[in-house]
Short mmCIF file of C-alpha atoms and ligand atoms in Angstrom, two decimals:
data_model
loop_
_atom_site.label_atom_id
_atom_site.label_comp_id
_atom_site.label_asym_id
_atom_site.label_seq_id
_atom_site.Cartn_x
_atom_site.Cartn_y
_atom_site.Cartn_z
CA UNK A 27 -13.62 -20.57 12.13
CA UNK A 28 -13.65 -16.89 11.38
CA UNK A 29 -15.33 -14.64 13.89
CA UNK A 30 -18.97 -13.70 13.35
CA UNK A 31 -19.81 -16.03 10.49
CA UNK A 32 -20.06 -19.75 10.32
CA UNK A 33 -17.55 -19.81 7.48
CA UNK A 34 -14.31 -21.72 7.22
CA UNK A 35 -11.44 -19.91 5.51
CA UNK A 36 -9.03 -22.33 3.86
CA UNK A 37 -7.41 -19.91 1.43
CA UNK A 38 -4.46 -18.55 3.41
CA UNK A 39 -2.19 -18.91 0.36
CA UNK A 40 -4.34 -16.26 -1.39
CA UNK A 41 -4.12 -13.89 1.54
CA UNK A 42 -4.16 -13.86 5.33
CA UNK A 43 -6.09 -11.73 7.81
CA UNK A 44 -4.15 -8.95 9.50
CA UNK A 45 -2.76 -9.96 12.90
CA UNK A 46 -4.20 -7.80 15.70
CA UNK A 47 -0.69 -7.07 17.03
CA UNK A 48 0.36 -5.97 13.55
CA UNK A 49 -2.62 -3.63 13.29
CA UNK A 50 -1.78 -2.18 16.73
CA UNK A 51 1.80 -1.55 15.61
CA UNK A 52 0.58 0.18 12.44
CA UNK A 53 -2.13 2.42 13.92
CA UNK A 54 0.08 5.30 15.20
CA UNK A 55 1.45 5.77 11.67
CA UNK A 56 -2.05 6.40 10.32
CA UNK A 57 -2.74 8.86 13.13
CA UNK A 58 -0.32 11.01 15.11
CA UNK A 59 2.90 9.72 13.48
CA UNK A 60 1.75 10.52 9.96
CA UNK A 61 4.95 12.29 8.88
CA UNK A 62 6.69 11.72 5.57
CA UNK A 63 9.73 9.56 6.29
CA UNK A 64 11.78 11.75 3.94
CA UNK A 65 11.02 15.00 5.81
CA UNK A 66 13.74 16.77 7.78
CA UNK A 67 11.61 17.64 10.83
CA UNK A 68 10.51 15.71 13.93
CA UNK A 69 7.44 14.20 12.19
CA UNK A 70 9.68 12.81 9.48
CA UNK A 71 12.24 11.55 11.98
CA UNK A 72 9.61 9.52 13.82
CA UNK A 73 8.47 7.93 10.57
CA UNK A 74 11.96 7.16 9.34
CA UNK A 75 12.86 5.61 12.70
CA UNK A 76 9.88 3.27 12.32
CA UNK A 77 10.89 2.37 8.74
CA UNK A 78 14.45 1.68 9.91
CA UNK A 79 13.21 -0.55 12.72
CA UNK A 80 11.06 -2.56 10.28
CA UNK A 81 14.06 -2.87 7.98
CA UNK A 82 16.16 -4.27 10.84
CA UNK A 83 13.46 -6.76 11.82
CA UNK A 84 13.15 -7.98 8.24
CA UNK A 85 16.93 -8.22 7.81
CA UNK A 86 17.24 -10.23 11.03
CA UNK A 87 14.81 -12.90 9.84
CA UNK A 88 16.76 -13.25 6.58
CA UNK A 89 20.20 -13.12 8.21
CA UNK A 90 20.88 -10.05 6.09
CA UNK A 91 22.14 -6.52 6.72
CA UNK A 92 19.46 -3.91 6.99
CA UNK A 93 20.84 -1.96 4.02
CA UNK A 94 20.16 -5.01 1.87
CA UNK A 95 16.38 -4.72 2.41
CA UNK A 96 14.29 -2.55 0.08
CA UNK A 97 10.58 -1.96 0.63
CA UNK A 98 8.18 -2.29 -2.29
CA UNK A 99 4.45 -2.40 -2.98
CA UNK A 100 4.30 -6.20 -2.73
CA UNK A 101 5.41 -9.49 -4.21
CA UNK A 102 4.59 -8.49 -7.78
CA UNK A 103 6.79 -5.40 -7.66
CA UNK A 104 9.60 -7.28 -5.93
CA UNK A 105 9.57 -10.00 -8.61
CA UNK A 106 9.43 -7.41 -11.40
CA UNK A 107 12.24 -5.40 -9.88
CA UNK A 108 14.54 -8.39 -9.29
CA UNK A 109 14.13 -9.71 -12.83
CA UNK A 110 13.92 -6.48 -14.82
CA UNK A 111 16.58 -4.89 -12.63
CA UNK A 112 19.12 -7.67 -13.26
CA UNK A 113 18.21 -7.85 -16.96
CA UNK A 114 18.85 -4.12 -17.28
CA UNK A 115 22.09 -4.04 -15.29
CA UNK A 116 23.60 -7.21 -16.74
CA UNK A 117 22.65 -7.03 -20.42
CA UNK A 118 26.29 -6.30 -21.27
CA UNK A 119 27.17 -9.77 -19.97
CA UNK A 120 24.33 -11.68 -21.62
CA UNK A 121 20.61 -12.01 -22.20
CA UNK A 122 19.90 -15.54 -21.03
CA UNK A 123 17.71 -16.19 -17.97
CA UNK A 124 16.73 -19.50 -16.37
CA UNK A 125 13.47 -19.98 -14.54
CA UNK A 126 10.83 -22.67 -14.08
CA UNK A 127 7.52 -23.61 -15.65
CA UNK A 128 5.72 -23.25 -12.31
CA UNK A 129 6.56 -19.69 -11.23
CA UNK A 130 3.90 -17.18 -10.25
CA UNK A 131 2.65 -14.96 -13.08
CA UNK A 132 4.52 -12.03 -11.50
CA UNK A 133 7.67 -13.85 -12.64
CA UNK A 134 6.38 -15.58 -15.79
CA UNK A 135 4.72 -12.54 -17.34
CA UNK A 136 7.78 -10.41 -16.59
CA UNK A 137 9.93 -12.98 -18.36
CA UNK A 138 7.56 -13.00 -21.35
CA UNK A 139 7.98 -9.24 -21.58
CA UNK A 140 11.75 -9.61 -21.56
CA UNK A 141 11.56 -12.29 -24.25
CA UNK A 142 9.75 -9.76 -26.44
CA UNK A 143 12.71 -7.43 -25.84
CA UNK A 144 15.22 -10.01 -27.06
CA UNK A 145 16.10 -11.89 -23.87
CA UNK A 146 16.13 -15.68 -24.02
CA UNK A 147 14.50 -17.65 -21.21
CA UNK A 148 14.88 -21.35 -20.40
CA UNK A 149 11.88 -22.61 -18.42
CA UNK A 150 12.92 -25.67 -16.42
CA UNK A 151 10.37 -28.49 -16.39
CA UNK A 152 9.23 -30.07 -13.12
CA UNK A 153 8.50 -33.65 -12.09
CA UNK A 154 5.00 -34.84 -11.21
CA UNK A 155 5.42 -33.37 -7.72
CA UNK A 156 6.27 -29.95 -9.15
CA UNK A 157 9.96 -30.14 -8.32
CA UNK A 158 12.73 -28.84 -10.54
CA UNK A 159 15.80 -31.06 -10.98
CA UNK A 160 19.17 -29.66 -9.95
CA UNK A 161 20.76 -31.47 -12.92
CA UNK A 162 18.38 -29.78 -15.39
CA UNK A 163 19.14 -26.41 -13.84
CA UNK A 164 22.90 -26.96 -14.07
CA UNK A 165 22.61 -28.21 -17.66
CA UNK A 166 20.76 -25.01 -18.61
CA UNK A 167 23.50 -22.68 -17.26
CA UNK A 168 25.54 -20.94 -19.97
CA UNK A 169 28.27 -18.34 -20.35
CA UNK A 170 25.66 -15.71 -21.17
CA UNK A 171 23.25 -16.64 -18.33
CA UNK A 172 22.72 -13.60 -16.14
CA UNK A 173 19.97 -14.71 -13.80
CA UNK A 174 18.32 -17.78 -12.36
CA UNK A 175 14.88 -17.26 -10.81
CA UNK A 176 13.42 -20.23 -8.91
CA UNK A 177 10.64 -19.91 -6.36
CA UNK A 178 11.21 -21.17 -2.83
CA UNK A 179 7.76 -22.75 -2.61
CA UNK A 180 4.93 -22.99 -5.08
CA UNK A 181 1.75 -21.02 -4.46
CA UNK A 182 -0.61 -23.64 -5.89
CA UNK A 183 0.73 -27.02 -4.85
CA UNK A 184 3.17 -25.95 -2.13
CA UNK A 185 6.18 -27.79 -3.57
CA UNK A 186 9.47 -26.70 -2.01
CA UNK A 187 12.16 -26.19 -4.64
CA UNK A 188 15.84 -27.10 -4.12
CA UNK A 189 16.86 -23.44 -4.30
CA UNK A 190 20.02 -23.77 -2.18
CA UNK A 191 21.51 -26.55 -4.31
CA UNK A 192 20.71 -24.84 -7.59
CA UNK A 193 21.94 -21.49 -6.31
CA UNK A 194 25.31 -22.89 -5.21
CA UNK A 195 25.89 -24.26 -8.72
CA UNK A 196 24.86 -20.91 -10.20
CA UNK A 197 27.19 -19.00 -7.90
CA UNK A 198 30.17 -21.08 -9.06
CA UNK A 199 29.36 -19.89 -12.57
CA UNK A 200 28.87 -16.25 -11.62
CA UNK A 201 25.09 -16.30 -12.20
CA UNK A 202 22.86 -14.19 -9.98
CA UNK A 203 20.01 -15.98 -8.19
CA UNK A 204 16.56 -14.68 -7.33
CA UNK A 205 13.96 -16.55 -5.32
CA UNK A 206 10.29 -15.70 -4.93
CA UNK A 207 9.77 -16.52 -1.25
CA UNK A 208 6.29 -14.97 -1.08
CA UNK A 209 4.60 -18.19 0.06
CA UNK A 210 7.38 -19.30 2.40
CA UNK A 211 7.43 -16.75 5.24
CA UNK A 212 6.50 -18.32 8.56
CA UNK A 213 6.68 -21.78 7.00
CA UNK A 214 10.30 -22.21 5.86
CA UNK A 215 13.68 -20.89 7.02
CA UNK A 216 14.65 -17.83 4.98
CA UNK A 217 18.38 -17.56 5.76
CA UNK A 218 19.77 -16.03 2.58
CA UNK A 219 23.26 -17.42 3.13
CA UNK A 220 22.01 -21.00 3.41
CA UNK A 221 19.86 -20.48 0.35
CA UNK A 222 22.78 -18.76 -1.35
CA UNK A 223 20.51 -16.27 -3.13
CA UNK A 224 21.23 -12.69 -4.21
CA UNK A 225 17.63 -11.51 -4.39
CA UNK A 226 14.51 -12.57 -2.49
CA UNK A 227 10.90 -11.36 -2.88
CA UNK A 228 8.49 -11.08 0.07
CA UNK A 229 4.90 -9.88 0.44
CA UNK A 230 3.37 -8.91 3.80
CA UNK A 231 -0.22 -9.96 3.14
CA UNK A 232 0.81 -13.61 2.94
CA UNK A 233 2.01 -13.62 6.55
CA UNK A 234 -0.68 -11.72 8.48
CA UNK A 235 0.61 -8.31 7.45
CA UNK A 236 -1.12 -5.64 5.36
CA UNK A 237 -1.76 -5.79 1.61
CA UNK A 238 0.21 -3.59 -0.78
CA UNK A 239 3.60 -3.80 0.89
CA UNK A 240 6.52 -6.11 0.25
CA UNK A 241 10.27 -6.26 0.32
CA UNK A 242 13.14 -7.19 -1.93
CA UNK A 243 16.35 -8.47 -0.41
CA UNK A 244 19.33 -7.46 -2.56
CA UNK A 245 22.73 -8.87 -1.61
CA UNK A 246 25.35 -6.16 -1.25
CA UNK A 247 27.26 -5.69 -4.49
CA UNK A 248 24.50 -7.11 -6.73
CA UNK A 249 24.16 -5.17 -9.96
CA UNK A 250 20.53 -4.12 -10.11
CA UNK A 251 18.84 -1.52 -12.31
CA UNK A 252 15.95 0.62 -11.11
CA UNK A 253 12.40 0.16 -12.32
CA UNK A 254 10.71 2.92 -10.31
CA UNK A 255 12.46 6.22 -10.81
CA UNK A 256 11.51 9.27 -8.75
CA UNK A 257 12.66 10.59 -5.40
CA UNK A 258 15.76 9.47 -3.54
CA UNK A 259 13.96 6.97 -1.29
CA UNK A 260 15.44 3.54 -0.62
CA UNK A 261 18.99 4.81 -1.10
CA UNK A 262 17.93 6.21 -4.52
CA UNK A 263 16.96 2.74 -5.77
CA UNK A 264 13.16 3.01 -5.53
CA UNK A 265 11.36 6.34 -5.64
CA UNK A 266 8.04 6.93 -3.90
CA UNK A 267 6.87 8.21 -0.51
CA UNK A 268 7.30 5.56 2.15
CA UNK A 269 4.21 3.55 3.05
CA UNK A 270 5.22 3.93 6.70
CA UNK A 271 2.29 2.11 8.31
CA UNK A 272 2.53 -0.71 5.78
CA UNK A 273 6.27 -1.09 6.26
CA UNK A 274 5.85 -1.11 10.06
CA UNK A 275 3.20 -3.80 9.58
CA UNK A 276 5.53 -5.90 7.42
CA UNK A 277 8.32 -5.64 10.01
CA UNK A 278 6.06 -6.67 12.87
CA UNK A 279 4.44 -9.46 10.86
CA UNK A 280 7.69 -11.06 9.71
CA UNK A 281 9.06 -10.93 13.26
CA UNK A 282 5.95 -12.70 14.61
CA UNK A 283 5.83 -15.23 11.76
CA UNK A 284 9.44 -16.24 12.35
CA UNK A 285 9.01 -16.46 16.14
CA UNK A 286 6.01 -18.79 15.69
CA UNK A 287 7.36 -20.76 12.74
CA UNK A 288 8.57 -24.00 14.35
CA UNK A 289 5.44 -24.54 16.47
CA UNK A 290 3.10 -23.43 13.72
CA UNK A 291 4.65 -25.74 11.11
CA UNK A 292 4.16 -28.68 13.50
CA UNK A 293 0.55 -27.75 14.19
CA UNK A 294 -0.34 -27.08 10.55
CA UNK A 295 1.33 -30.26 9.30
CA UNK A 296 -0.72 -32.38 11.71
CA UNK A 297 -3.98 -30.63 10.81
CA UNK A 298 -3.27 -30.72 7.09
CA UNK A 299 -2.31 -34.40 7.13
CA UNK A 300 -5.45 -35.26 9.05
CA UNK A 301 -7.54 -33.39 6.47
CA UNK A 302 -5.76 -35.00 3.50
CA UNK A 303 -6.00 -38.51 4.89
CA UNK A 304 -9.71 -38.11 5.53
CA UNK A 305 -10.34 -36.74 2.03
CA UNK A 306 -8.28 -39.39 0.25
CA UNK A 307 -9.79 -42.25 2.20
CA UNK A 308 -13.41 -41.07 2.08
CA UNK A 309 -13.70 -39.60 -1.42
CA UNK A 310 -13.31 -41.73 -4.53
CA UNK A 311 -11.04 -40.68 -7.40
CA UNK A 312 -9.17 -38.08 -5.40
CA UNK A 313 -5.42 -37.56 -5.43
CA UNK A 314 -3.01 -35.23 -3.73
CA UNK A 315 -0.86 -32.88 -5.80
CA UNK A 316 2.61 -31.68 -4.83
CA UNK A 317 4.24 -34.73 -3.24
CA UNK A 318 5.78 -34.95 0.22
CA UNK A 319 8.17 -32.02 0.16
CA UNK A 320 5.72 -29.17 0.38
CA UNK A 321 4.57 -26.31 2.57
CA UNK A 322 2.96 -27.36 5.85
CA UNK A 323 -0.25 -25.48 5.09
CA UNK A 324 -0.91 -26.73 1.57
CA UNK A 325 -3.33 -29.42 0.42
CA UNK A 326 -4.03 -29.28 -3.30
CA UNK A 327 -6.35 -32.13 -4.16
CA UNK A 328 -7.51 -33.23 -7.61
CA UNK A 329 -10.94 -34.80 -8.03
CA UNK A 330 -11.64 -36.83 -11.12
CA UNK A 331 -14.76 -35.93 -13.15
CA UNK A 332 -15.27 -32.63 -11.38
CA UNK A 333 -14.49 -29.10 -12.57
CA UNK A 334 -12.34 -27.36 -9.97
CA UNK A 335 -14.29 -24.11 -10.41
CA UNK A 336 -17.65 -25.90 -9.89
CA UNK A 337 -16.39 -27.49 -6.70
CA UNK A 338 -14.99 -24.19 -5.39
CA UNK A 339 -18.39 -22.53 -6.00
CA UNK A 340 -20.24 -25.39 -4.33
CA UNK A 341 -17.90 -25.21 -1.34
CA UNK A 342 -18.36 -21.45 -1.14
CA UNK A 343 -22.14 -21.84 -1.06
CA UNK A 344 -21.62 -24.29 1.80
CA UNK A 345 -19.40 -21.81 3.67
CA UNK A 346 -15.96 -23.17 2.82
CA UNK A 347 -13.46 -20.81 1.17
CA UNK A 348 -10.86 -22.55 -1.01
CA UNK A 349 -9.53 -21.92 -4.48
CA UNK A 350 -9.20 -23.61 -7.85
CA UNK A 351 -5.78 -23.43 -9.44
CA UNK A 352 -4.43 -20.20 -8.00
CA UNK A 353 -6.48 -17.16 -7.05
CA UNK A 354 -5.09 -15.23 -10.01
CA UNK A 355 -5.95 -17.96 -12.51
CA UNK A 356 -9.44 -18.77 -11.21
CA UNK A 357 -12.28 -18.16 -13.60
CA UNK A 358 -10.68 -20.17 -16.39
CA UNK A 359 -11.61 -23.79 -16.96
CA UNK A 360 -8.19 -24.82 -18.29
CA UNK A 361 -6.00 -26.38 -15.62
CA UNK A 362 -3.48 -23.78 -14.43
CA UNK A 363 0.06 -23.73 -15.85
CA UNK A 364 1.25 -25.39 -12.64
CA UNK A 365 -1.22 -28.27 -12.87
CA UNK A 366 -0.38 -28.69 -16.54
CA UNK A 367 3.33 -28.73 -15.72
CA UNK A 368 2.86 -31.62 -13.27
CA UNK A 369 0.70 -33.46 -15.79
CA UNK A 370 -2.72 -33.31 -14.10
CA UNK A 371 -5.16 -34.33 -16.82
CA UNK A 372 -8.17 -32.15 -17.61
CA UNK A 373 -10.38 -34.96 -16.30
CA UNK A 374 -9.39 -33.75 -12.86
CA UNK A 375 -10.46 -30.55 -11.19
CA UNK A 376 -8.03 -29.41 -8.51
CA UNK A 377 -8.85 -27.42 -5.41
CA UNK A 378 -6.25 -25.76 -3.21
CA UNK A 379 -6.97 -25.80 0.51
CA UNK A 380 -4.48 -23.70 2.42
CA UNK A 381 -4.52 -23.63 6.20
CA UNK A 382 -3.36 -20.91 8.56
CA UNK A 383 -3.15 -19.48 12.01
CA UNK A 384 -6.87 -19.60 12.79
CA UNK A 385 -7.56 -23.05 11.30
CA UNK A 386 -8.78 -25.61 13.82
CA UNK A 387 -9.37 -29.36 13.71
CA UNK A 388 -13.08 -28.62 13.80
CA UNK A 389 -12.65 -26.49 10.66
CA UNK A 390 -10.86 -29.16 8.66
CA UNK A 391 -13.27 -31.88 9.78
CA UNK A 392 -16.21 -29.72 8.78
CA UNK A 393 -14.54 -28.97 5.43
CA UNK A 394 -13.92 -32.68 4.82
CA UNK A 395 -17.60 -33.48 5.55
CA UNK A 396 -18.80 -30.77 3.16
CA UNK A 397 -16.30 -31.85 0.54
CA UNK A 398 -17.59 -35.41 0.70
CA UNK A 399 -21.19 -34.21 0.29
CA UNK A 400 -20.43 -31.78 -2.56
CA UNK A 401 -18.24 -34.14 -4.59
CA UNK A 402 -20.96 -36.80 -4.37
CA UNK A 403 -23.56 -34.30 -5.50
CA UNK A 404 -21.48 -32.87 -8.37
CA UNK A 405 -20.62 -36.32 -9.61
CA UNK A 406 -24.29 -37.10 -10.01
CA UNK A 407 -24.57 -34.28 -12.56
CA UNK A 408 -24.62 -34.76 -16.32
CA UNK A 409 -20.92 -34.01 -16.61
CA UNK A 410 -19.97 -36.97 -14.46
CA UNK A 411 -22.45 -39.24 -16.20
CA UNK A 412 -21.20 -38.15 -19.62
CA UNK A 413 -17.54 -38.50 -18.77
CA UNK A 414 -18.06 -41.87 -17.12
CA UNK A 415 -19.95 -43.06 -20.18
CA UNK A 416 -17.18 -41.83 -22.46
CA UNK A 417 -14.72 -43.70 -20.32
CA UNK A 418 -16.67 -46.93 -20.63
CA UNK A 419 -17.17 -46.74 -24.41
CA UNK A 420 -13.60 -45.69 -25.32
N1 PLP B 11 4.61 -14.68 -5.89
C1 PLP B 11 3.89 -15.66 -5.34
C2 PLP B 11 4.49 -17.03 -5.19
C3 PLP B 11 2.60 -15.40 -4.88
O1 PLP B 11 1.88 -16.38 -4.32
C4 PLP B 11 2.06 -14.10 -5.03
C5 PLP B 11 0.67 -13.81 -4.64
O2 PLP B 11 -0.24 -14.59 -4.85
C6 PLP B 11 2.87 -13.10 -5.61
C7 PLP B 11 4.14 -13.43 -6.03
C8 PLP B 11 2.38 -11.70 -5.78
O3 PLP B 11 2.39 -11.04 -4.55
P1 PLP B 11 1.50 -9.73 -4.31
O4 PLP B 11 0.10 -10.19 -4.17
O5 PLP B 11 2.03 -9.12 -3.06
O6 PLP B 11 1.72 -8.83 -5.49
#
C-alpha cells in the first residue's frame, strides 16, 4: 500500500510514482547544476554531460547507439514525431500507413490528422485477445506503404503484439516500422534489433521516472522530418532547451527498470495471477480481457451488468485506485475503442487493474475483497435488475 494512506494503487499503467533513486539523481539538476545544456561554459558542460550519460543509458537498454536516441516531452510527442516525421519525409514514396485498431490515441489521432491531409491508413483488426495477425499485416503492405506503426503492448488490456514478426516482413518490403513501447519498459525486452524496428517511443513516467519526458529511438539512416523546429538541440532534429533533470531521471529510471525486469516480471505475474484467479472464481459474470500473452502487470476484467465507470468510482470510495477503459478515455460510458475492437459487449463494464513495484499480496487480496463487495452491491441496483429482466424477457 502507498505510504501514509490506507489506499491501494492499482493504476500503474496510467502512471507510476517516482523512484527515490531517480529523484536523487535528478535533484542536482534543479539546484546547483542548473545550466543550459547548450551553453558553452562550465555550467552548460555539466548539464550536457548529464544528458549524454542519460542518452547512453537509454541506448544500452535498447541495444542502440547513443546518437539514435532523441529526448522528447513524452510518449505523445514521440508517437507524433515518429508518424508525422516519416509521413513528411517519405511522402514522395507514398502516402499509405498501416497501424492497428487498438493503438493509443497519441497514434490514432495523429493518423486521423494525416488522413485529413490525404494519407491513407489501414487499421488492422485484432482477435478477441487484442492481437493483430501477422498475415493481415503482410496482406495490407503495398508498394506505396511508407510506415507500419504497431504498439509493443496495449495500454488497456496488456496484449503483447507480434511486432518482431510483422517488422521483419515490413523490412523485406522497404517499409519503416514504428512501435509504441510506452507500456513495455521494465516488463518486456526492448532490443531494437530483435524487434527489427526503426522507431520506438518511450515515456519516463510509466517506469518510475518523471512526467513530461520521453524518448524516440530513430535507427541511423531513417528518413525522418522534424515536427518541432527551433534551436539546434538534438542534432538539429528537435528544438527546445533540454529538460536536463527530466532526461537524467529518464536515464536512471530505464537503467533501474531493465536491471529489475526479470525478477519483477516473475513477482508481478504471480501476484496478478493470484488476483485474477480469485476474482474470476469468486465473482459471477466476470471475464478476463487480453488473453494469455500480455504484460505481467495487467488485469483487465469485464463484469457483466455493471458500468465500468460506476465500479471504478465505487472502488475509489473504498480506497482502491483502478481505471475504466484507459485513463484518457475515462468519463465516457461507451466501451473504449480497444474493448470494442476485441468485441466486449456493452453489457460488460471493464476495469483495468495494473500492478507495480509497490504492489503486495496484501494489496491484491484487499482489492479482491472490496471488488467482491462492490460488484455485489452494484448488481443490486436498478440497472442490474432492469438488465436482468430484459435478458429474461427477450
Ligand atoms: N502510448 C501509450 C501506449 C500510452 O499508454 C501512453 C500513456 O498513457 C502514451 C502513449 C502517451 O504517453 P505520455 O503520457 O508520456 O504522453
